[in-house]
Amino acid sequence: SGADLVEFSLGSDDGLHEGHKLSVYRPAAGERAAKFLGEIKIVYVTPDKAVGSVVLPSKNGIITKGDHVTSKL
């Protein structure tokens, strides 16, 4: 289906499991406000890593290395 996948360094040791939905954001820096970048659904989990499929992309930007994930924004 060509879904965009995102890998990040949290996993089951952090309480994540397949099916969890997380928000992706770019943290604030200097005068720049934090930016919401989309929502992902976890499709694969190991103890220290997870992969999520982008289920809700945002027009605020493209998810890149260094962006953050959270269960609440």
Coordinates of N, CA, C and O in Angstrom, one line a residue:
S1 N 0.8 -1.2 0.0 CA 0.0 0.0 0.0 C 0.9 1.3 0.0 O 0.3 2.3 -0.1
G2 N 2.2 1.1 0.2 CA 3.1 2.3 0.2 C 2.9 3.2 1.4 O 3.2 4.3 1.3
A3 N 2.5 2.6 2.5 CA 2.4 3.4 3.7 C 3.8 3.9 4.2 O 4.8 3.1 4.1
D4 N 3.8 5.1 4.7 CA 5.0 5.6 5.3 C 5.3 5.0 6.7 O 4.4 4.9 7.5
L5 N 6.5 4.5 6.9 CA 6.8 3.8 8.2 C 7.8 4.7 8.9 O 8.7 5.3 8.3
V6 N 7.7 4.7 10.2 CA 8.6 5.5 11.1 C 9.2 4.6 12.1 O 8.4 3.9 12.8
E7 N 10.5 4.5 12.3 CA 11.1 3.7 13.4 C 11.5 4.7 14.5 O 12.1 5.8 14.2
F8 N 11.4 4.2 15.7 CA 11.8 5.1 16.8 C 12.3 4.2 18.0 O 12.0 3.0 18.0
S9 N 13.0 4.9 18.9 CA 13.8 4.1 19.9 C 13.0 4.0 21.2 O 13.5 4.2 22.3
L10 N 11.7 3.6 21.2 CA 10.9 3.2 22.3 C 10.3 1.9 21.9 O 10.1 1.6 20.8
G11 N 10.1 1.0 22.9 CA 9.5 -0.3 22.6 C 8.7 -0.8 23.7 O 8.2 -0.1 24.6
S12 N 8.6 -2.2 23.8 CA 7.7 -2.8 24.8 C 8.3 -2.6 26.2 O 7.5 -2.5 27.1
D13 N 9.6 -2.4 26.3 CA 10.1 -2.0 27.7 C 9.6 -0.7 28.2 O 9.6 -0.4 29.4
D14 N 9.1 0.2 27.2 CA 8.5 1.5 27.6 C 7.0 1.4 27.7 O 6.3 2.4 27.8
G15 N 6.4 0.2 27.5 CA 5.0 0.0 27.6 C 4.2 0.1 26.3 O 3.0 0.1 26.3
L16 N 4.9 0.1 25.2 CA 4.3 0.2 23.9 C 3.9 -1.2 23.4 O 4.6 -2.2 23.8
H17 N 2.8 -1.3 22.6 CA 2.5 -2.5 22.0 C 1.8 -2.2 20.6 O 1.4 -1.1 20.4
E18 N 1.8 -3.2 19.8 CA 1.2 -3.1 18.5 C -0.3 -2.5 18.6 O -1.0 -3.0 19.5
G19 N -0.6 -1.6 17.8 CA -1.9 -1.0 17.8 C -2.0 0.3 18.5 O -2.9 1.1 18.3
H20 N -1.0 0.6 19.4 CA -0.9 1.9 20.0 C -0.9 3.0 19.0 O -0.3 2.9 17.9
K21 N -1.5 4.2 19.2 CA -1.4 5.3 18.3 C -0.7 6.4 19.1 O -0.9 6.6 20.3
L22 N 0.3 7.0 18.4 CA 1.1 8.1 19.0 C 1.1 9.3 18.1 O 1.0 9.2 16.8
S23 N 1.2 10.5 18.6 CA 1.4 11.7 17.9 C 2.9 11.9 17.7 O 3.7 11.7 18.5
V24 N 3.2 12.5 16.5 CA 4.6 12.8 16.2 C 4.7 14.3 16.1 O 3.8 15.0 15.5
Y25 N 5.7 14.9 16.7 CA 5.9 16.3 16.7 C 7.4 16.7 16.7 O 8.2 15.9 17.0
R26 N 7.6 17.9 16.2 CA 9.0 18.5 16.2 C 9.0 19.5 17.4 O 8.2 20.4 17.5
P27 N 9.9 19.3 18.4 CA 9.9 20.1 19.5 C 10.2 21.6 19.2 O 10.9 21.9 18.2
A28 N 9.8 22.5 20.1 CA 10.1 23.9 19.9 C 11.6 24.1 20.0 O 12.3 23.4 20.7
A29 N 12.1 25.1 19.3 CA 13.5 25.5 19.3 C 13.6 27.0 19.1 O 13.2 27.5 18.1
G30 N 14.2 27.6 20.1 CA 14.4 29.1 20.0 C 13.0 29.7 19.9 O 12.1 29.5 20.7
E31 N 12.8 30.5 18.8 CA 11.5 31.2 18.6 C 10.5 30.4 17.9 O 9.3 30.7 17.8
R32 N 10.9 29.2 17.4 CA 10.0 28.3 16.7 C 9.1 27.5 17.7 O 9.7 26.9 18.6
A33 N 7.8 27.5 17.4 CA 6.9 26.7 18.3 C 7.0 25.2 17.9 O 7.4 24.9 16.8
A34 N 6.6 24.4 18.8 CA 6.5 22.9 18.5 C 5.5 22.7 17.3 O 4.6 23.5 17.2
K35 N 5.8 21.7 16.5 CA 4.9 21.5 15.3 C 4.4 20.1 15.4 O 5.1 19.1 15.5
F36 N 3.0 19.9 15.2 CA 2.4 18.6 15.1 C 2.7 18.1 13.7 O 2.5 18.8 12.7
L37 N 3.2 16.8 13.6 CA 3.6 16.3 12.3 C 2.7 15.1 11.8 O 2.8 14.7 10.7
G38 N 1.9 14.6 12.7 CA 1.0 13.5 12.3 C 0.8 12.5 13.4 O 1.2 12.7 14.5
E39 N 0.1 11.4 13.0 CA -0.2 10.4 14.0 C 0.2 9.1 13.4 O 0.1 8.8 12.2
I40 N 0.8 8.2 14.2 CA 1.3 6.9 13.7 C 0.6 5.8 14.6 O 0.2 6.0 15.7
K41 N 0.4 4.6 13.9 CA -0.1 3.4 14.6 C 1.0 2.4 14.6 O 1.6 2.1 13.6
I42 N 1.4 1.9 15.8 CA 2.5 1.0 15.9 C 2.1 -0.4 15.3 O 1.1 -0.9 15.5
V43 N 3.0 -0.8 14.4 CA 2.8 -2.1 13.6 C 3.8 -3.2 14.0 O 3.6 -4.3 13.7
Y44 N 4.9 -2.8 14.7 CA 6.0 -3.8 15.1 C 6.7 -3.2 16.3 O 7.0 -2.1 16.4
V45 N 6.9 -4.1 17.3 CA 7.6 -3.7 18.5 C 8.6 -4.7 19.0 O 8.3 -5.9 18.9
T46 N 9.8 -4.2 19.4 CA 10.8 -5.1 20.1 C 10.9 -4.4 21.5 O 10.3 -3.3 21.7
P47 N 11.7 -4.9 22.4 CA 11.9 -4.3 23.7 C 12.3 -2.9 23.7 O 11.9 -2.1 24.5
D48 N 13.2 -2.5 22.7 CA 13.8 -1.1 22.7 C 13.5 -0.4 21.4 O 14.2 0.7 21.2
K49 N 12.6 -0.8 20.6 CA 12.4 -0.2 19.3 C 11.0 -0.5 18.8 O 10.4 -1.5 19.1
A50 N 10.4 0.4 18.0 CA 9.1 0.2 17.4 C 9.0 0.8 16.0 O 9.8 1.7 15.7
V51 N 8.1 0.3 15.2 CA 7.9 0.9 13.9 C 6.4 1.2 13.9 O 5.5 0.4 14.3
G52 N 6.1 2.4 13.4 CA 4.7 2.9 13.2 C 4.4 3.2 11.8 O 5.3 3.7 11.1
S53 N 3.2 3.0 11.4 CA 2.7 3.4 10.1 C 2.0 4.7 10.2 O 1.2 4.9 11.2
V54 N 2.3 5.7 9.4 CA 1.6 7.0 9.4 C 0.2 6.8 9.0 O -0.1 6.5 7.9
V55 N -0.7 7.1 10.0 CA -2.2 7.0 9.7 C -2.8 8.4 9.5 O -3.9 8.5 9.0
L56 N -2.2 9.4 10.0 CA -2.7 10.8 9.8 C -1.6 11.7 9.6 O -1.0 12.3 10.5
P57 N -1.2 12.0 8.3 CA -0.2 12.9 8.0 C -0.6 14.3 8.3 O -1.8 14.6 8.2
S58 N 0.3 15.2 8.5 CA 0.0 16.6 8.8 C 0.6 17.5 7.6 O 1.6 17.1 7.0
K59 N 0.0 18.6 7.4 CA 0.5 19.5 6.4 C 1.6 20.4 7.0 O 2.2 21.2 6.3
N60 N 2.0 20.2 8.3 CA 3.0 21.0 9.0 C 4.4 20.6 8.6 O 5.3 21.4 8.9
G61 N 4.6 19.5 8.0 CA 6.0 19.1 7.6 C 6.1 17.6 7.5 O 5.1 16.8 7.8
I62 N 7.2 17.1 7.1 CA 7.5 15.7 6.9 C 8.2 15.2 8.1 O 9.1 15.9 8.7
I63 N 7.9 14.0 8.6 CA 8.5 13.4 9.8 C 10.0 13.0 9.4 O 10.2 12.4 8.4
T64 N 10.9 13.5 10.2 CA 12.3 13.2 10.0 C 13.0 12.8 11.3 O 12.5 12.9 12.3
K65 N 14.3 12.3 11.1 CA 15.1 11.9 12.3 C 15.2 13.1 13.2 O 15.4 14.2 12.8
G66 N 15.0 12.8 14.5 CA 15.1 13.8 15.5 C 13.7 14.3 16.0 O 13.6 15.0 17.0
D67 N 12.7 14.0 15.3 CA 11.3 14.3 15.7 C 10.9 13.4 16.9 O 11.5 12.4 17.1
H68 N 9.9 13.8 17.6 CA 9.5 13.1 18.9 C 8.2 12.5 18.7 O 7.4 12.9 17.9
V69 N 7.9 11.4 19.5 CA 6.6 10.8 19.6 C 6.0 11.0 21.0 O 6.8 11.0 22.0
T70 N 4.7 11.0 21.1 CA 4.1 11.1 22.5 C 2.7 10.5 22.4 O 2.1 10.5 21.3
S71 N 2.2 10.0 23.5 CA 0.9 9.5 23.5 C -0.1 10.6 23.8 O -1.3 10.5 23.6
K72 N 0.3 11.8 24.2 CA -0.6 12.9 24.5 C 0.1 14.2 24.0 O 1.3 14.4 24.3
L73 N -0.6 15.1 23.4 CA -0.1 16.4 23.0 C -0.9 17.5 23.7 O -2.0 17.4 24.0

